[in-house]
Short mmCIF file of C-alpha atoms in Angstrom, two decimals:
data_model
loop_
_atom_site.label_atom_id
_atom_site.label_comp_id
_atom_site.label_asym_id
_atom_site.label_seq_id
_atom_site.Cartn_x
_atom_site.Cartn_y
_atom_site.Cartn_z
CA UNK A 1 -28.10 -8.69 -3.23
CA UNK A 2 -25.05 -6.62 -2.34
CA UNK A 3 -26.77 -5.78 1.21
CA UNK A 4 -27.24 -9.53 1.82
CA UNK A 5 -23.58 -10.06 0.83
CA UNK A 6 -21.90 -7.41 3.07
CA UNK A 7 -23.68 -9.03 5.95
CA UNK A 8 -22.16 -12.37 5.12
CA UNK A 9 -18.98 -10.76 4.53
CA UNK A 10 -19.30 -8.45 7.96
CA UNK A 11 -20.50 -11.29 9.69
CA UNK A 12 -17.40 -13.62 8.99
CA UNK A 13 -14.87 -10.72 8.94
CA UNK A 14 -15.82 -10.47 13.26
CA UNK A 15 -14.31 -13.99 13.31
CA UNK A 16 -11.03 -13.84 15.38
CA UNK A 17 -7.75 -13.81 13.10
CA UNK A 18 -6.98 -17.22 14.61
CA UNK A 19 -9.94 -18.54 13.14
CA UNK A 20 -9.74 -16.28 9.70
CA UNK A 21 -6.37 -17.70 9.36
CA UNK A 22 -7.58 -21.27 8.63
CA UNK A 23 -9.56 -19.59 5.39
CA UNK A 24 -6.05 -17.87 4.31
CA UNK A 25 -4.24 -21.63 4.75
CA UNK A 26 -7.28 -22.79 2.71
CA UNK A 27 -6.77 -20.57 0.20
CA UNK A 28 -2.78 -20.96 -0.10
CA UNK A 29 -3.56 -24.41 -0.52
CA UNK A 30 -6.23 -23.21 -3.84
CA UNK A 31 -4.13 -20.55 -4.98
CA UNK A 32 -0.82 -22.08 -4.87
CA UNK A 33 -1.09 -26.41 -5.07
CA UNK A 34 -4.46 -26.10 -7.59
CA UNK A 35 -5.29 -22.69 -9.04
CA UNK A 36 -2.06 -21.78 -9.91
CA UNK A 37 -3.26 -17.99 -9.63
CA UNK A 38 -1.43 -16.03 -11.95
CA UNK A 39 1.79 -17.60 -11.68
CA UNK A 40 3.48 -17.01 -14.71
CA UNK A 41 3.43 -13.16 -13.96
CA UNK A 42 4.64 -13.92 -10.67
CA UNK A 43 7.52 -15.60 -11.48
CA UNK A 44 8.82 -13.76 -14.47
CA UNK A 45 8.24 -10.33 -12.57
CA UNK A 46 10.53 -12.16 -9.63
CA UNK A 47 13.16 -13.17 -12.22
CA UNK A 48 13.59 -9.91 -14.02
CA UNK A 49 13.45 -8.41 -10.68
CA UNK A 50 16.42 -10.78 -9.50
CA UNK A 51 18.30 -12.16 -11.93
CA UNK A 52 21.05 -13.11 -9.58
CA UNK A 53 19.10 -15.50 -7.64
CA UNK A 54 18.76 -19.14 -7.93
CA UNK A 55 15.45 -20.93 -9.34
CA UNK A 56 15.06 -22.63 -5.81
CA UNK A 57 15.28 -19.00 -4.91
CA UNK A 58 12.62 -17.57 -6.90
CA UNK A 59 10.57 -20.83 -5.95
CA UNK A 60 10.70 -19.95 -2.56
CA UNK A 61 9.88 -16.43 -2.11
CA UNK A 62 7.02 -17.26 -4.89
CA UNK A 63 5.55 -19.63 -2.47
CA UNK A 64 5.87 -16.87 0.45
CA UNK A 65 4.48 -14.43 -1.38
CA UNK A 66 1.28 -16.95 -2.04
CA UNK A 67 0.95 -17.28 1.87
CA UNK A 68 1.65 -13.25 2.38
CA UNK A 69 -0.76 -12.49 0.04
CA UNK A 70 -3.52 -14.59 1.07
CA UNK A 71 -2.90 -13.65 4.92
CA UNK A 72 -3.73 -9.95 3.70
CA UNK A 73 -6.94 -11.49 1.94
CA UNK A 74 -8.51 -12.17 5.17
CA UNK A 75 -7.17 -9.47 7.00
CA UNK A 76 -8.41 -7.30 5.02
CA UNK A 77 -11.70 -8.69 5.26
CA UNK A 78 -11.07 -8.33 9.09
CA UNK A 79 -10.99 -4.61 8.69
CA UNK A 80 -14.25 -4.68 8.01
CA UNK A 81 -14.94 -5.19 11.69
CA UNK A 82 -11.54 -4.67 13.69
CA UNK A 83 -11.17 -2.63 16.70
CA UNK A 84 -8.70 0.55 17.10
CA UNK A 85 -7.54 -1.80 20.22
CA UNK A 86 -6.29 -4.69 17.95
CA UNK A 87 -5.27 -2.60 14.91
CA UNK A 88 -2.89 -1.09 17.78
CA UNK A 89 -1.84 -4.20 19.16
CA UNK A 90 -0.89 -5.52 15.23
CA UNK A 91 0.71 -2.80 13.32
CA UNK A 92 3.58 -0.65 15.35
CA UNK A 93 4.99 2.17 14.60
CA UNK A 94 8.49 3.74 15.20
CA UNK A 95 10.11 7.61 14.05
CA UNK A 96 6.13 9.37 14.72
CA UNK A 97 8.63 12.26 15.39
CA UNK A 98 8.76 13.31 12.21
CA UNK A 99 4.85 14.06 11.62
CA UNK A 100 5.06 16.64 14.43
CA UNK A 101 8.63 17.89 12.86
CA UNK A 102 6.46 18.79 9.85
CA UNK A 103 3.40 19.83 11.48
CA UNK A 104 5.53 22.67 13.15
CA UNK A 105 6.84 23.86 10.11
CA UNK A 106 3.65 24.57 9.11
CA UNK A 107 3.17 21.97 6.21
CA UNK A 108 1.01 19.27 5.02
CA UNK A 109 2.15 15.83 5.36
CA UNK A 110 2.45 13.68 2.59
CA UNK A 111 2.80 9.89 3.59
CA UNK A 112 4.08 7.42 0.55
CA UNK A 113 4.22 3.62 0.81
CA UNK A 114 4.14 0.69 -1.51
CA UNK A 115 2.07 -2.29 -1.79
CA UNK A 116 4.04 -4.11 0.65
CA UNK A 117 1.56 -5.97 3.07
CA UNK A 118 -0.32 -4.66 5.02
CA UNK A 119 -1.00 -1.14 3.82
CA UNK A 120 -5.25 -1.52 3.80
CA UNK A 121 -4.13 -1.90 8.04
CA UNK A 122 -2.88 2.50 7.34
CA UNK A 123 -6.74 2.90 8.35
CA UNK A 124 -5.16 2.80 12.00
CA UNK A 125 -2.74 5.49 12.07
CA UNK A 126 -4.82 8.64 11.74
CA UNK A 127 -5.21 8.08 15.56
CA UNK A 128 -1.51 8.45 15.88
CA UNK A 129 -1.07 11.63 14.16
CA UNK A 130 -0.86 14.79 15.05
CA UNK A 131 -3.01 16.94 12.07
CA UNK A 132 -6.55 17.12 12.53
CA UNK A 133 -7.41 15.26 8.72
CA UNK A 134 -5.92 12.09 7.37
CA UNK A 135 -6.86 11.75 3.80
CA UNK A 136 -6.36 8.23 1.97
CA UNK A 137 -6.01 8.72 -1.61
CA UNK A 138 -7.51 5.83 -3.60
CA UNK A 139 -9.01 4.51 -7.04
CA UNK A 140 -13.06 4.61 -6.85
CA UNK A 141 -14.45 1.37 -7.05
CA UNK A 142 -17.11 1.13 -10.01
CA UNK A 143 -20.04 -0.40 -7.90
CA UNK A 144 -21.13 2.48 -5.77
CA UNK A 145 -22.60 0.27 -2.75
CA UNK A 146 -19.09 -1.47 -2.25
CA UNK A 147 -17.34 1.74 -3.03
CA UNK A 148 -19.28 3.58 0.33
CA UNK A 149 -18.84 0.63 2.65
CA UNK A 150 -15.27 1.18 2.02
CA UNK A 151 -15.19 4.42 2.40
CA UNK A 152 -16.97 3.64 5.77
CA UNK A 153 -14.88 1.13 7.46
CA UNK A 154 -12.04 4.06 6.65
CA UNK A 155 -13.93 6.46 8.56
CA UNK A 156 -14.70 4.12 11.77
CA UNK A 157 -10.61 5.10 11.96
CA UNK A 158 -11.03 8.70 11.35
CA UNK A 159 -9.77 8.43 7.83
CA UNK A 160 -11.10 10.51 4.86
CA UNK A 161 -11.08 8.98 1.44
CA UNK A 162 -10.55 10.62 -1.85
CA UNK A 163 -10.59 9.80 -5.45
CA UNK A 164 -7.02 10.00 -7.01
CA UNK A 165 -9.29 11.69 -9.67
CA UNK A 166 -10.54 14.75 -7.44
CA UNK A 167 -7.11 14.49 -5.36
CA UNK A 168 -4.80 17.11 -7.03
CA UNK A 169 -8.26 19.82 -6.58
CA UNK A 170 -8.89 18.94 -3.46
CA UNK A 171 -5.24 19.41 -2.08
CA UNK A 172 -4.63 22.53 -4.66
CA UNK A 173 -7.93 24.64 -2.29
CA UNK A 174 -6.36 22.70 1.34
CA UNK A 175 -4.21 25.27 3.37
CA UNK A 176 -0.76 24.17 3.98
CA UNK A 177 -0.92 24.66 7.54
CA UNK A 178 0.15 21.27 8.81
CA UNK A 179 -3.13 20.11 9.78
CA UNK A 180 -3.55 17.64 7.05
CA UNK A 181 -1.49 14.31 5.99
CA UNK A 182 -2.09 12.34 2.83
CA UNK A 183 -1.62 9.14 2.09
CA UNK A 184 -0.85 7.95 -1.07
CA UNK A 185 0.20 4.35 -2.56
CA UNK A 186 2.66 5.21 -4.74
CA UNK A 187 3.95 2.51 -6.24
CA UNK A 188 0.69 1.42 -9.01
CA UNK A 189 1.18 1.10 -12.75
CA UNK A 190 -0.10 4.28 -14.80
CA UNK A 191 -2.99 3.39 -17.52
CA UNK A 192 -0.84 3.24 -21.06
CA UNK A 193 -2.60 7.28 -21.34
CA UNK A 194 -1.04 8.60 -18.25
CA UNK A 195 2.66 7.29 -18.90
CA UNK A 196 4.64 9.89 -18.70
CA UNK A 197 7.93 9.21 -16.91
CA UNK A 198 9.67 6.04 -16.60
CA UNK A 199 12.57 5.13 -13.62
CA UNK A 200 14.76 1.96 -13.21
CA UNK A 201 13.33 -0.22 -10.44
CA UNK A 202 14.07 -3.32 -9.64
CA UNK A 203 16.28 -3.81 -12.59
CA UNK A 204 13.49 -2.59 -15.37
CA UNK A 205 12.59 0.39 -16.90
CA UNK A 206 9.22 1.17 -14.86
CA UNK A 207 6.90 3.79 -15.76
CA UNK A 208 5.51 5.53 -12.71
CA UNK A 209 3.34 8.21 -11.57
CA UNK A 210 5.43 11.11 -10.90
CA UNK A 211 1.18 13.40 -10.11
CA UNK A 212 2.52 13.09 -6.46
CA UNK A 213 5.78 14.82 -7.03
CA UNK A 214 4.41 17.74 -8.55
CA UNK A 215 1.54 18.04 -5.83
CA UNK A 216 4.35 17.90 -3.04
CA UNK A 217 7.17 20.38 -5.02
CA UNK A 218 4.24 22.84 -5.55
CA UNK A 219 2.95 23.12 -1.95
CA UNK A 220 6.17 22.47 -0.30
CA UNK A 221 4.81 19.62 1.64
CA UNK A 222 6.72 17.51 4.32
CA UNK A 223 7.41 14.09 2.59
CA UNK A 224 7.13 10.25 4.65
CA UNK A 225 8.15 7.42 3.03
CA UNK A 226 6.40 4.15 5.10
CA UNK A 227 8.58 1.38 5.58
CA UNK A 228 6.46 -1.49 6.84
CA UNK A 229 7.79 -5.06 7.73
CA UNK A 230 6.05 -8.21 8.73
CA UNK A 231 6.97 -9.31 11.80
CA UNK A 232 4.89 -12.47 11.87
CA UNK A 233 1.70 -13.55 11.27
CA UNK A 234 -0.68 -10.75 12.00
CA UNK A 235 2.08 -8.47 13.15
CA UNK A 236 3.79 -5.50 11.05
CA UNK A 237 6.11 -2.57 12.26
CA UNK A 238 6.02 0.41 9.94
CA UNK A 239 9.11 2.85 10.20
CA UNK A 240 8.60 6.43 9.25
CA UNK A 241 11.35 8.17 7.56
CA UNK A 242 11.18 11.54 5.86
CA UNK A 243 12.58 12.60 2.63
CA UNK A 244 15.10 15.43 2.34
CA UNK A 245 16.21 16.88 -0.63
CA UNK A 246 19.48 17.14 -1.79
CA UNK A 247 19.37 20.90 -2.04
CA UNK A 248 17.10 23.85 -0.56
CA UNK A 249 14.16 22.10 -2.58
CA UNK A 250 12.89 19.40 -3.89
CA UNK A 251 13.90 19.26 -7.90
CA UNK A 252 11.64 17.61 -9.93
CA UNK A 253 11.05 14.42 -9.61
CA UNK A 254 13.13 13.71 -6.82
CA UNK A 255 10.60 12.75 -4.58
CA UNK A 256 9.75 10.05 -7.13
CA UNK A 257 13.63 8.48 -7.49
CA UNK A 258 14.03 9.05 -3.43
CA UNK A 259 10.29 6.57 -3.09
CA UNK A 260 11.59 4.09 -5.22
CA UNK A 261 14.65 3.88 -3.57
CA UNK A 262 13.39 3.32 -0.58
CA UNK A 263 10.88 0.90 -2.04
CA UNK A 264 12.80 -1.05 -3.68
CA UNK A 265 15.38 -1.66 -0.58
CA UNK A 266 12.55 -2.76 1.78
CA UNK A 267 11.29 -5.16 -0.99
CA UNK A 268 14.63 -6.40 -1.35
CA UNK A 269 15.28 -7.17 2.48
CA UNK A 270 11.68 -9.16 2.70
CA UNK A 271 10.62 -9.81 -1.19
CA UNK A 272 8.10 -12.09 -0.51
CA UNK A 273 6.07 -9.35 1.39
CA UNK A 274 4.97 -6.84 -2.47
CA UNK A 275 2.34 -7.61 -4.77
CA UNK A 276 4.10 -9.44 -7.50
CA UNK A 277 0.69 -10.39 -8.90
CA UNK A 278 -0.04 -6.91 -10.95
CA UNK A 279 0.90 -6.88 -13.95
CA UNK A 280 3.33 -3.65 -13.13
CA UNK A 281 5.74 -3.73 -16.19
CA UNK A 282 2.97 -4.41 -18.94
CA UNK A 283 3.80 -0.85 -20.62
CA UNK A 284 7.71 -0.96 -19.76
CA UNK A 285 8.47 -0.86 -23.36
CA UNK A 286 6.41 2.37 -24.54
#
């Protein structure tokens, strides 16, 4: 069954965006007019978030955020069959500079963005960089057979992926030569076991993973933060900028509050382009 169902899936995701655009319209229309997918979480994570803005405010980059997020549906699904050539043509990239800056110093690359859409369209860049391994850091999906056609359509780009589970091992035994870069997204909610540290983003206390701080103090890694903006439909420009710290070193958690800075500006500049559909401050009151 899931054989027959990836070739249904393949087949339609080799449609041309123009076409797969018409499902994502579609599916606004569902999600938004009829469904009314989880809009309750949407729009109280937008009000806490932004308290100073209007309800025809909040109504507005709700329904954005509808269309955002089901134009990443289907281009996501396009991944499945996308070219280097048009990955290229669709997601730009400016400040590359700094991945060879690090690479000379003789360091690993960490590379930290949010879920700001696109980030499944990262699959692209490995071919940009200058270390030999890109490794994509990601939760295992439960159903193995989905789980390794992933992992697949990752590789087609060169990518390597690796179970946040079997990340900090795997990393721990890598030299820091500057022949690797990891990418991590950063910004998920920590199961109500693994809160440990809590910041204030986006006007809330937010408990985040602070694994990837550690990882990066410990091995003196270089440090990208990924600031990616939608420049119209199809089209995204992500900025690289790397993270200094105040002193010789990073201290701890400093990476961490520097991330969420950053985050938290770019989803302030375009707020209809995050995922307010999770469910991120469920355990803000632990």
């Amino acid at each position: 069954m899931n054989t027959i169902f990836y070739f249904f899936i393949y087949q339609i995701s080799r449609l041309p965006l123009s076409v797969l655009y018409l499902f994502s319209d579609f599916l606004f229309f569902l999600l938004y007019r009829v469904i009314g997918y989880r809009r309750n979480v949407i729009r109280t994570n937008l009000k806490k978030s932004f308290p100073e803005k209007s309800e025809k405010e909040i109504i507005d980059i709700h329904k954005k955020f509808y269309a955002n997020f089901c134009d990443y549906l289907v281009e996501t699904l396009k991944s499945f069959s996308i070219s280097q050539e048009e990955l290229d043509r669709r997601l730009t990239y400016s400040n590359l500079e700094v991945f060879n800056q690090i690479k000379s110093e003789k360091r690993n690359t960490m590379m930290m963005c949010g879920h700001i859409f696109n980030w499944e369209w990262f699959i692209g860049t490995a071919r940009h960089l200058s270390t030999k391994n890109t490794i994509a850091v990601y939760h295992k999906i439960k159903n193995p057979f989905w789980d390794d056609k992933i992992n697949d359509m990752r590789a087609r780009f060169g990518t390597k992926a690796i179970d946040m589970k079997d990340v900090l091992r795997f990393m721990m035994k890598t030299p820091n030569d500057g022949e690797s870069t990891y990418l991590f997204v950063a910004d998920q909610s920590p199961k109500q076991s693994a809160v440990h540290y809590f910041i204030d983003f986006l006007n809330q206390r937010t408990p985040v993973f602070n694994g990837f701080d550690k990882i990066a103090q410990r091995k003196e890694m270089g440090v990208v933060y990924c600031k990616t903006e939608k420049i119209k439909r199809g089209y995204y420009h992500t900025t690289f900028v790397r993270l200094q710290p105040e002193g010789e070193k990073f201290t701890e958690n400093e990476i961490v509050h520097q991330f969420f800075n950053h985050l938290e500006e770019t989803i302030k500049e375009h707020p209809d382009n995050w995922l307010w559909s999770h469910k991120r401050w469920k355990y803000a009151d632990l």
